[in-house]
Short mmCIF file of C-alpha atoms and ligand atoms in Angstrom, two decimals:
data_model
loop_
_atom_site.label_atom_id
_atom_site.label_comp_id
_atom_site.label_asym_id
_atom_site.label_seq_id
_atom_site.Cartn_x
_atom_site.Cartn_y
_atom_site.Cartn_z
CA MET H 1 -11.91 7.86 18.18
CA TYR H 2 -8.92 6.01 18.75
CA THR H 3 -7.42 8.04 21.73
CA SER H 4 -3.66 8.86 21.49
CA ASP H 5 -0.82 10.98 22.91
CA THR H 6 0.90 13.47 20.40
CA ILE H 7 3.60 12.02 18.35
CA ALA H 8 6.12 13.53 16.04
CA ALA H 9 8.66 12.34 13.52
CA LEU H 10 10.66 13.59 10.35
CA ALA H 11 8.17 13.03 7.68
CA THR H 12 10.80 13.53 4.83
CA ALA H 13 13.86 11.36 4.05
CA PRO H 14 16.67 11.98 6.37
CA GLY H 15 19.68 13.51 4.66
CA GLU H 16 20.18 16.51 2.37
CA GLY H 17 17.23 17.86 0.67
CA GLY H 18 15.51 21.00 -0.06
CA ILE H 19 13.06 21.15 2.69
CA ALA H 20 12.66 18.58 5.74
CA ILE H 21 9.30 18.41 7.21
CA VAL H 22 8.68 17.65 10.91
CA ARG H 23 5.33 16.19 11.40
CA VAL H 24 3.06 16.09 14.60
CA SER H 25 -0.07 14.30 15.36
CA GLY H 26 -2.29 14.12 18.37
CA PRO H 27 -4.50 16.34 20.57
CA ARG H 28 -1.24 18.64 21.63
CA ALA H 29 -0.13 19.59 17.99
CA GLU H 30 -1.91 22.88 17.81
CA GLU H 31 -0.36 23.83 21.28
CA MET H 32 2.78 22.61 19.84
CA LEU H 33 2.88 25.12 17.03
CA ASN H 34 1.87 27.96 19.55
CA ARG H 35 4.95 27.01 21.73
CA LEU H 36 7.60 26.84 19.01
CA ILE H 37 6.48 28.90 15.99
CA MET H 38 6.74 32.96 15.97
CA PRO H 39 4.55 34.97 15.44
CA VAL H 40 1.60 33.43 17.14
CA GLN H 41 -1.09 32.64 14.71
CA LEU H 42 -4.95 31.83 14.91
CA TRP H 43 -4.00 28.60 12.66
CA GLU H 44 -6.72 28.39 10.57
CA SER H 45 -6.98 24.92 9.29
CA HIS H 46 -4.92 23.86 6.02
CA LYS H 47 -3.30 27.21 5.68
CA MET H 48 0.56 27.79 5.23
CA TYR H 49 1.94 30.59 7.70
CA TYR H 50 5.47 31.79 7.36
CA GLY H 51 7.29 32.26 10.51
CA HIS H 52 10.48 31.14 12.72
CA ALA H 53 10.94 28.22 14.97
CA VAL H 54 12.01 29.62 18.38
CA TYR H 55 12.88 27.45 21.21
CA ASN H 56 14.33 28.62 24.78
CA GLY H 57 14.75 31.99 23.17
CA GLU H 58 16.98 30.46 20.29
CA THR H 59 15.83 30.74 16.69
CA LEU H 60 16.42 27.24 15.32
CA ASP H 61 15.13 27.92 11.29
CA GLU H 62 12.86 30.02 9.27
CA CYS H 63 9.84 27.79 8.50
CA MET H 64 6.46 27.35 6.98
CA SER H 65 3.87 25.45 9.06
CA VAL H 66 0.37 24.57 8.70
CA LEU H 67 -2.24 22.89 10.90
CA PHE H 68 -4.45 20.27 9.71
CA ARG H 69 -7.43 20.30 12.04
CA ALA H 70 -9.32 16.66 12.79
CA PRO H 71 -10.67 14.90 11.01
CA ARG H 72 -9.38 16.54 7.67
CA SER H 73 -5.94 15.46 8.27
CA TYR H 74 -3.83 12.24 7.46
CA THR H 75 -4.53 10.63 10.62
CA ARG H 76 -8.15 12.19 11.42
CA GLU H 77 -6.27 13.78 14.38
CA ASP H 78 -5.11 17.26 14.55
CA VAL H 79 -1.66 17.21 12.58
CA ALA H 80 0.61 20.03 12.38
CA GLU H 81 3.70 20.05 9.79
CA ILE H 82 6.66 22.54 10.05
CA HIS H 83 8.36 22.67 6.93
CA LEU H 84 12.05 23.47 7.62
CA HIS H 85 15.28 24.05 5.60
CA GLY H 86 16.88 20.77 4.61
CA GLY H 87 19.71 19.23 6.25
CA SER H 88 19.64 17.43 9.52
CA TRP H 89 20.05 20.30 12.01
CA ALA H 90 17.11 22.15 11.75
CA ALA H 91 14.74 19.39 12.01
CA LYS H 92 16.64 17.48 14.65
CA SER H 93 16.62 20.78 16.84
CA VAL H 94 12.83 21.21 16.38
CA LEU H 95 12.22 17.55 17.11
CA ASP H 96 14.41 17.54 20.10
CA ALA H 97 12.35 20.82 21.51
CA LEU H 98 9.10 19.15 20.83
CA PHE H 99 10.32 16.09 22.74
CA SER H 100 11.46 18.16 25.75
CA LEU H 101 8.05 19.67 25.51
CA GLY H 102 6.46 15.89 26.14
CA VAL H 103 5.74 14.92 22.64
CA ARG H 104 6.75 11.38 22.02
CA GLU H 105 8.86 10.09 19.08
CA ALA H 106 6.53 8.26 16.64
CA ASP H 107 7.11 4.45 15.85
CA PRO H 108 7.81 3.37 12.33
CA GLY H 109 4.33 3.47 10.64
CA GLU H 110 2.63 5.08 13.46
CA PHE H 111 0.91 7.97 11.53
CA THR H 112 -0.60 5.50 8.77
CA LYS H 113 -1.53 3.18 11.76
CA ARG H 114 -3.41 5.85 13.36
CA ALA H 115 -5.15 6.60 9.95
CA PHE H 116 -6.17 3.16 9.89
CA LEU H 117 -7.33 2.94 13.45
CA ASN H 118 -9.21 6.11 13.19
CA GLY H 119 -11.13 4.75 10.19
CA ARG H 120 -9.70 6.89 7.41
CA ILE H 121 -8.10 3.94 5.52
CA ASP H 122 -8.16 0.30 5.51
CA LEU H 123 -5.70 -2.20 5.85
CA SER H 124 -4.85 -2.75 2.28
CA ARG H 125 -4.52 0.93 1.67
CA ALA H 126 -2.16 1.19 4.66
CA GLU H 127 -0.30 -1.57 2.85
CA ALA H 128 -0.49 0.50 -0.42
CA VAL H 129 1.35 3.49 1.10
CA MET H 130 4.20 1.18 2.24
CA ALA H 131 4.20 -0.52 -1.41
CA LEU H 132 4.12 3.15 -2.84
CA ILE H 133 7.22 4.36 -0.86
CA SER H 134 9.27 1.31 -1.91
CA ALA H 135 7.96 0.87 -5.49
CA GLU H 136 10.77 1.13 -8.18
CA GLY H 137 9.17 0.66 -11.40
CA GLY H 138 6.11 2.48 -12.83
CA ARG H 139 3.91 -0.44 -12.93
CA ALA H 140 4.80 -1.33 -9.24
CA ALA H 141 3.72 2.42 -8.40
CA ARG H 142 0.54 2.21 -10.26
CA ALA H 143 -0.58 -1.06 -8.83
CA ALA H 144 0.15 0.41 -5.16
CA ILE H 145 -1.70 3.38 -6.31
CA ARG H 146 -4.87 1.34 -7.59
CA GLN H 147 -4.71 -0.26 -4.07
CA LEU H 148 -4.35 3.01 -2.43
CA GLU H 149 -7.34 4.16 -4.15
CA GLY H 150 -9.28 1.54 -2.72
CA GLY H 151 -9.21 -1.17 -5.93
CA VAL H 152 -8.51 -3.83 -3.73
CA SER H 153 -10.96 -2.98 -0.95
CA GLY H 154 -13.50 -2.38 -3.55
CA PHE H 155 -12.79 -5.77 -5.37
CA ILE H 156 -12.68 -7.52 -1.77
CA LYS H 157 -15.93 -5.92 -0.74
CA GLN H 158 -17.54 -6.96 -3.74
CA ALA H 159 -16.67 -10.59 -3.20
CA GLN H 160 -17.75 -10.31 0.32
CA GLU H 161 -21.15 -9.10 -0.62
CA GLU H 162 -21.49 -11.98 -3.13
CA LEU H 163 -20.64 -14.32 -0.27
CA ILE H 164 -23.12 -12.96 2.02
CA GLY H 165 -25.82 -13.31 -0.77
CA LEU H 166 -24.94 -16.95 -0.98
CA LEU H 167 -25.21 -17.06 3.03
CA SER H 168 -28.87 -15.78 2.92
CA GLY H 169 -29.85 -18.01 0.29
CA ALA H 170 -28.66 -20.75 2.37
CA ALA H 171 -30.17 -19.57 5.41
CA ALA H 172 -33.44 -18.96 3.39
CA ALA H 173 -33.62 -22.60 2.50
CA ILE H 174 -32.82 -23.87 5.91
CA ASP H 175 -35.39 -21.36 7.38
CA TYR H 176 -38.33 -21.84 5.11
CA PRO H 177 -38.09 -25.11 3.56
CA GLU H 178 -41.74 -25.00 2.01
CA GLU H 179 -40.65 -21.95 0.00
CA ILE H 180 -37.24 -23.44 -1.51
CA THR H 181 -35.95 -27.13 -1.71
CA MET H 182 -32.54 -28.13 -0.35
CA GLU H 183 -31.93 -29.44 -3.58
CA GLU H 184 -32.55 -26.02 -5.42
CA ALA H 185 -30.49 -24.29 -2.57
CA ALA H 186 -27.61 -26.84 -2.92
CA ALA H 187 -27.56 -26.15 -6.72
CA ASP H 188 -27.58 -22.27 -6.40
CA LEU H 189 -24.83 -22.61 -3.59
CA GLU H 190 -22.61 -24.86 -5.61
CA ALA H 191 -22.85 -22.63 -8.87
CA GLY H 192 -22.24 -19.61 -6.84
CA ALA H 193 -19.42 -20.74 -4.78
CA ARG H 194 -17.89 -22.19 -7.71
CA ARG H 195 -17.95 -18.89 -9.75
CA LEU H 196 -16.60 -16.52 -6.81
CA GLY H 197 -14.03 -19.14 -6.25
CA ASP H 198 -12.82 -19.05 -9.76
CA LYS H 199 -12.95 -15.30 -9.70
CA LEU H 200 -10.73 -15.19 -6.47
CA ASP H 201 -8.29 -17.76 -7.97
CA ALA H 202 -8.02 -15.74 -11.05
CA ALA H 203 -7.30 -12.54 -9.05
CA CYS H 204 -4.51 -14.48 -6.94
CA ASP H 205 -2.27 -14.52 -10.55
CA GLU H 206 1.26 -14.78 -8.77
CA ARG H 207 3.04 -14.49 -12.08
CA GLY H 208 1.32 -11.21 -12.65
CA ALA H 209 2.08 -9.90 -9.22
CA ARG H 210 5.60 -10.76 -9.41
CA ILE H 211 6.35 -9.17 -12.83
CA ALA H 212 4.60 -5.93 -11.67
CA GLU H 213 6.48 -5.82 -8.55
CA GLN H 214 10.17 -7.45 -9.52
CA GLY H 215 10.02 -7.12 -13.38
CA LEU H 216 10.21 -9.39 -16.20
CA GLU H 217 12.89 -12.21 -16.67
CA ALA H 218 13.84 -12.26 -20.43
CA VAL H 219 16.70 -14.53 -21.58
CA LEU H 220 18.73 -14.37 -24.63
CA CYS H 221 19.94 -17.69 -25.77
CA GLY H 222 21.22 -19.06 -29.15
CA ARG H 223 24.41 -21.07 -30.12
CA PRO H 224 27.83 -19.00 -30.24
CA ASN H 225 28.31 -16.09 -32.50
CA VAL H 226 24.79 -15.55 -33.57
CA GLY H 227 25.00 -11.82 -31.91
CA LYS H 228 23.10 -12.36 -28.37
CA SER H 229 25.67 -10.12 -26.69
CA SER H 230 25.39 -7.49 -29.43
CA LEU H 231 21.76 -7.74 -29.04
CA LEU H 232 21.79 -7.36 -25.07
CA ASN H 233 24.05 -4.30 -25.74
CA ALA H 234 21.69 -2.58 -28.22
CA LEU H 235 18.86 -3.22 -25.58
CA ALA H 236 20.78 -1.70 -22.87
CA ARG H 237 21.97 1.18 -24.94
CA GLN H 238 25.41 0.43 -23.65
CA GLU H 239 28.40 -2.09 -24.10
CA ARG H 240 27.59 -4.33 -21.30
CA ALA H 241 28.64 -7.50 -22.86
CA ILE H 242 31.96 -8.42 -24.62
CA VAL H 243 31.32 -8.79 -28.21
CA THR H 244 33.90 -10.84 -30.72
CA ASP H 245 33.83 -12.69 -33.82
CA ILE H 246 35.04 -15.78 -31.80
CA PRO H 247 32.55 -18.39 -30.84
CA GLY H 248 32.36 -18.71 -26.86
CA THR H 249 33.11 -15.41 -26.00
CA THR H 250 30.29 -15.31 -23.39
CA ARG H 251 30.63 -17.49 -20.47
CA ASP H 252 29.06 -16.13 -17.43
CA ILE H 253 25.33 -14.71 -17.49
CA ILE H 254 25.42 -10.93 -17.96
CA ARG H 255 22.41 -8.96 -16.99
CA ALA H 256 21.03 -5.63 -18.04
CA ASP H 257 17.45 -3.85 -17.00
CA VAL H 258 15.68 -1.95 -19.12
CA LEU H 259 12.26 0.09 -18.52
CA ILE H 260 9.80 -0.69 -21.31
CA ASP H 261 6.44 1.69 -21.02
CA GLY H 262 7.06 1.31 -17.22
CA LEU H 263 7.67 -2.30 -17.10
CA ARG H 264 11.08 -3.59 -15.82
CA VAL H 265 12.59 -6.05 -17.95
CA HIS H 266 15.70 -7.76 -16.72
CA PHE H 267 17.37 -9.21 -20.05
CA ALA H 268 20.18 -11.79 -19.53
CA ASP H 269 22.72 -12.72 -22.09
CA THR H 270 24.00 -16.08 -21.84
CA ALA H 271 26.72 -18.44 -23.01
CA GLY H 272 26.32 -19.66 -26.71
CA LEU H 273 24.60 -23.12 -26.60
CA ARG H 274 26.96 -25.88 -28.08
CA ASP H 275 28.14 -29.67 -26.73
CA GLU H 276 31.18 -29.69 -28.49
CA GLY H 277 34.60 -27.58 -28.66
CA ALA H 278 34.00 -25.97 -25.23
CA ASP H 279 36.35 -25.92 -22.54
CA VAL H 280 35.50 -26.46 -18.77
CA ILE H 281 34.43 -22.88 -18.07
CA GLU H 282 32.18 -22.59 -21.19
CA ARG H 283 30.27 -25.83 -20.33
CA ILE H 284 29.46 -24.32 -16.77
CA GLY H 285 28.47 -21.30 -18.78
CA VAL H 286 26.29 -23.37 -20.99
CA ASN H 287 24.73 -24.90 -17.87
CA ARG H 288 23.99 -21.85 -16.36
CA ALA H 289 22.49 -20.62 -19.66
CA ARG H 290 20.03 -24.08 -19.59
CA GLN H 291 19.02 -22.88 -16.06
CA ALA H 292 18.16 -19.37 -17.00
CA ILE H 293 16.08 -20.46 -19.81
CA ALA H 294 14.14 -22.92 -17.69
CA GLY H 295 13.47 -20.04 -15.01
CA ALA H 296 12.90 -17.39 -17.91
CA ASP H 297 9.42 -15.39 -18.27
CA VAL H 298 9.83 -15.15 -21.90
CA VAL H 299 12.84 -16.95 -23.93
CA ILE H 300 14.45 -15.07 -26.67
CA VAL H 301 15.59 -17.42 -29.27
CA VAL H 302 18.42 -15.83 -31.43
CA LEU H 303 19.39 -17.24 -34.75
CA ASN H 304 21.61 -15.90 -37.43
CA ALA H 305 19.76 -15.06 -40.35
CA ALA H 306 22.78 -14.86 -42.93
CA GLU H 307 23.74 -18.74 -41.95
CA ALA H 308 21.73 -21.97 -42.61
CA LEU H 309 20.00 -23.43 -39.63
CA THR H 310 22.39 -25.95 -37.43
CA ASP H 311 21.70 -29.14 -35.45
CA GLU H 312 22.15 -26.74 -32.20
CA ASP H 313 19.55 -24.08 -33.63
CA ARG H 314 17.04 -26.98 -34.24
CA GLN H 315 17.59 -28.58 -30.94
CA LEU H 316 17.14 -25.16 -29.07
CA LEU H 317 13.67 -24.47 -31.18
CA GLU H 318 12.64 -27.89 -30.00
CA GLU H 319 13.50 -27.43 -26.55
CA THR H 320 11.69 -24.20 -26.38
CA LYS H 321 8.67 -24.83 -28.43
CA ASN H 322 6.29 -24.87 -25.57
CA ALA H 323 8.05 -21.97 -23.48
CA PRO H 324 6.81 -18.29 -23.82
CA ARG H 325 9.30 -17.34 -26.41
CA ILE H 326 10.30 -14.83 -29.34
CA VAL H 327 12.24 -16.30 -32.35
CA VAL H 328 14.60 -13.56 -33.32
CA LEU H 329 16.24 -13.80 -36.94
CA ASN H 330 19.33 -11.67 -35.99
CA GLN H 331 21.99 -10.28 -38.56
CA CYS H 332 19.19 -9.42 -41.31
CA ASP H 333 21.48 -6.53 -42.51
CA ARG H 334 23.36 -9.42 -44.36
CA VAL H 335 22.40 -11.74 -47.04
CA MET H 336 19.46 -13.80 -45.35
CA LYS H 337 19.88 -17.46 -45.71
CA LEU H 338 16.95 -18.24 -43.29
CA ASN H 339 13.31 -18.11 -44.71
CA PRO H 340 11.28 -16.19 -42.29
CA THR H 341 8.31 -18.11 -43.12
CA ASP H 342 9.95 -21.54 -41.84
CA PHE H 343 9.42 -20.07 -38.54
CA ASP H 344 6.60 -19.02 -36.08
CA ARG H 345 6.25 -15.22 -35.81
CA PRO H 346 9.89 -14.65 -36.30
CA LEU H 347 11.23 -11.29 -35.71
CA LEU H 348 13.86 -9.84 -38.23
CA LEU H 349 16.46 -7.94 -36.48
CA SER H 350 19.71 -6.47 -36.79
CA ALA H 351 21.65 -5.83 -33.68
CA LYS H 352 24.27 -4.02 -35.69
CA THR H 353 21.80 -1.43 -37.21
CA GLY H 354 19.31 -1.25 -34.65
CA GLN H 355 16.47 -2.52 -37.35
CA GLY H 356 13.48 -4.46 -35.35
CA LEU H 357 14.98 -3.46 -31.94
CA ASN H 358 11.61 -1.67 -31.05
CA ASP H 359 9.53 -4.49 -32.24
CA LEU H 360 11.56 -6.73 -30.08
CA GLU H 361 10.71 -4.31 -26.79
CA GLN H 362 7.03 -4.51 -28.00
CA ARG H 363 6.96 -8.19 -28.40
CA VAL H 364 8.74 -8.71 -24.83
CA ALA H 365 6.50 -6.13 -23.00
CA PHE H 366 3.62 -7.86 -24.40
CA PHE H 367 4.47 -10.75 -22.11
CA GLY H 368 4.10 -8.64 -18.94
CA ALA H 369 0.86 -6.88 -20.55
CA GLY H 370 -1.65 -6.66 -17.90
CA ALA H 371 0.49 -7.73 -15.13
CA GLY H 372 -0.64 -6.56 -12.01
CA GLU H 373 -3.31 -4.45 -13.51
CA SER H 374 -6.33 -6.18 -12.41
CA ALA H 375 -4.72 -8.64 -9.90
CA LEU H 376 -4.02 -8.68 -6.20
CA THR H 377 -0.37 -7.72 -5.89
CA HIS H 378 0.07 -8.03 -2.42
CA GLN H 379 1.26 -11.60 -0.87
CA ARG H 380 -0.78 -11.52 1.98
CA HIS H 381 -3.86 -10.62 0.12
CA ILE H 382 -3.04 -13.44 -2.22
CA ARG H 383 -2.69 -15.86 0.36
CA LEU H 384 -6.00 -14.74 2.20
CA ALA H 385 -7.96 -14.52 -1.21
CA ARG H 386 -6.50 -17.96 -2.24
CA GLU H 387 -7.71 -19.47 1.30
CA ALA H 388 -11.32 -17.98 0.59
CA ALA H 389 -11.17 -19.39 -2.89
CA GLN H 390 -10.28 -22.93 -1.25
CA ALA H 391 -13.22 -22.83 1.22
CA LEU H 392 -15.39 -21.66 -1.70
CA HIS H 393 -14.42 -24.51 -3.65
CA ARG H 394 -14.96 -26.79 -0.64
CA ALA H 395 -18.44 -25.69 -0.18
CA ALA H 396 -19.27 -26.37 -3.94
CA ASP H 397 -17.67 -29.94 -3.86
CA ALA H 398 -19.99 -30.35 -0.57
CA CYS H 399 -23.06 -29.32 -2.42
CA ALA H 400 -22.25 -31.39 -5.38
CA ASN H 401 -21.77 -34.60 -3.23
CA GLY H 402 -25.20 -33.95 -1.62
CA ALA H 403 -23.87 -32.90 1.62
CA PRO H 404 -26.21 -30.99 3.68
CA VAL H 405 -26.58 -27.14 3.26
CA ASP H 406 -25.35 -26.31 6.72
CA LEU H 407 -21.93 -27.89 5.82
CA ALA H 408 -21.48 -25.82 3.06
CA VAL H 409 -22.36 -22.76 5.04
CA ILE H 410 -19.28 -23.52 7.52
CA ASP H 411 -16.94 -23.25 4.36
CA LEU H 412 -18.61 -19.90 3.15
CA GLN H 413 -18.24 -18.44 6.65
CA ASP H 414 -14.60 -19.50 6.82
CA ALA H 415 -14.11 -17.66 3.27
CA LEU H 416 -15.76 -14.57 4.61
CA ALA H 417 -13.43 -14.41 7.73
CA ALA H 418 -10.44 -14.82 5.29
CA LEU H 419 -11.45 -11.94 2.88
CA GLY H 420 -12.56 -9.80 6.24
CA ARG H 421 -8.64 -10.04 7.19
CA VAL H 422 -7.61 -8.39 3.61
CA THR H 423 -9.47 -5.05 4.39
CA GLY H 424 -8.89 -5.66 8.29
CA ASP H 425 -12.64 -5.82 9.28
CA GLN H 426 -11.47 -8.33 11.40
CA VAL H 427 -7.81 -8.43 12.32
CA ASP H 428 -5.87 -8.99 15.56
CA GLU H 429 -3.41 -6.39 16.97
CA LYS H 430 -0.53 -8.85 16.18
CA LEU H 431 -1.17 -8.45 12.49
CA ILE H 432 -1.58 -4.65 12.68
CA ASP H 433 1.25 -4.26 14.47
CA ASP H 434 3.28 -6.26 12.15
CA ILE H 435 2.36 -4.51 9.19
CA PHE H 436 2.94 -1.13 10.53
CA SER H 437 6.45 -1.73 11.76
CA ARG H 438 7.50 -2.49 8.53
CA PHE H 439 6.89 1.26 7.51
CA CYS H 440 9.65 3.99 7.77
CA VAL H 441 9.18 6.41 10.81
CA GLY H 442 7.50 9.58 9.92
CA LYS H 443 5.00 7.70 7.68
N1 GTP J 1 26.39 -7.75 -39.70
C1 GTP J 1 26.20 -8.07 -38.23
N2 GTP J 1 26.85 -8.70 -37.43
C2 GTP J 1 26.46 -8.94 -35.95
C3 GTP J 1 25.07 -8.55 -35.89
N3 GTP J 1 25.32 -8.97 -34.55
C4 GTP J 1 26.13 -9.46 -34.52
N4 GTP J 1 27.11 -9.33 -35.15
C5 GTP J 1 28.63 -9.52 -35.06
O1 GTP J 1 28.59 -11.34 -34.82
C6 GTP J 1 29.66 -11.59 -33.81
C7 GTP J 1 29.46 -12.39 -32.67
O2 GTP J 1 28.47 -11.11 -32.03
P1 GTP J 1 28.33 -11.72 -30.50
O3 GTP J 1 27.30 -10.58 -29.98
O4 GTP J 1 29.74 -11.71 -29.47
O5 GTP J 1 27.69 -12.99 -30.68
P2 GTP J 1 27.16 -14.05 -29.15
O6 GTP J 1 25.92 -14.89 -29.65
O7 GTP J 1 27.22 -13.23 -27.98
O8 GTP J 1 28.32 -15.33 -29.32
P3 GTP J 1 28.91 -16.11 -27.96
O9 GTP J 1 29.13 -15.09 -26.88
O10 GTP J 1 30.11 -16.59 -28.31
O11 GTP J 1 27.70 -17.13 -27.54
C8 GTP J 1 30.50 -10.33 -33.84
O12 GTP J 1 31.56 -10.24 -34.44
C9 GTP J 1 29.44 -9.26 -33.90
O13 GTP J 1 29.95 -7.91 -34.29
C10 GTP J 1 24.34 -8.11 -36.74
O14 GTP J 1 23.10 -7.82 -36.64
N5 GTP J 1 24.75 -7.76 -38.06
MG1 MG J 2 27.93 -13.61 -26.49
#
């Protein structure tokens, strides 16, 4: 067990709140309860006791206290929690009392760091704790919870096992040349390394990770007056953008964030695309619109169903034909001039009546489907998994080019070391400190 002193910190968010929890971890946790909590208890593990926090004869607060005896605690050390009334005064005075009794103030992330050093969680789970604290959308939280439950560790462990299998196959060929020929060994190694490299590459889908963590960028575009701003307002359920019947109303990019089935979608309304008749400001807006289209995860091409196609419409359809896109025939509450069969899976919609709005949301969400569900979502994991995949592909290439198996073995060992760094089987202290210092105090 990692030996340590006794630390304490506020475990709940600072400021006003229903309760404030002071957490103590280390060999002196029980002693601290005995010194501060009245009446004195036998402190049966995992049981809440009612009492008062008293120090130097002064009652600091009424409280509920609990002792989690090692190893059945968050850090695997003895952990005491004192639940006080919210607001900062009671918690601060209890913490001050603890510090004056020789308990040290915890560093950011130190509780979780102890959990890691005592082997209760691995590094990827520790990072998940941090991701969960800062997760915003439902999907980011789910990815973090999956990581916390060991989904990432499980995946990496399985990859490590496959790698060890490949390594022992190669070792067998080197040690027992009469049992297995080098050609056979090289062929097996090549196939196995390639397969595992591809699998790791697939798990490093950065787009999926980014969408799960930061949300999906959806850009509304089209020529002036087709109803882009009306559509943005309908999606946002509030009047974000100015709507008029004057072409060229929107100049700047207007954003609205919407949560669709737990996926955060950032909708952007843009200036109507036209080359002629636009003043300087509108032309700048049109340039911004083009940039937004280029960077979008999904482009929503808005057409006016009640008017015939114009050259601008045709140009936009041509420009976006290879992009992830949805073609919307808006204003379908009016007499239709456009024929839906002329378009690729068009969506009939009316920003005015709301018809088709749900379908649009579902179609948009589809572009984020699966994002972060199976993939690695953490930048550090992605970097290491990619490093491992590259080493595996190098090993496969070496085998394919007839290089000796020993050479491929070196690459396989590199891959194994990279995977080991994901879960912390092989980590240096600096990295551990870096990771835990990004936590907040009390976690
Ligand atoms: N009947 C009907 N009118 C609509 C619909 N959507 C928009 N409009 C009208 O069309 C006009 C233009 O709407 P906007 O939302 O400002 O169009 P826009 O594409 O943002 O236009 P620009 O900002 O100029 O590029 C307004 O008068 C809207 O009320 C719709 O679905 N049905
Ligand atoms: Mg507009």
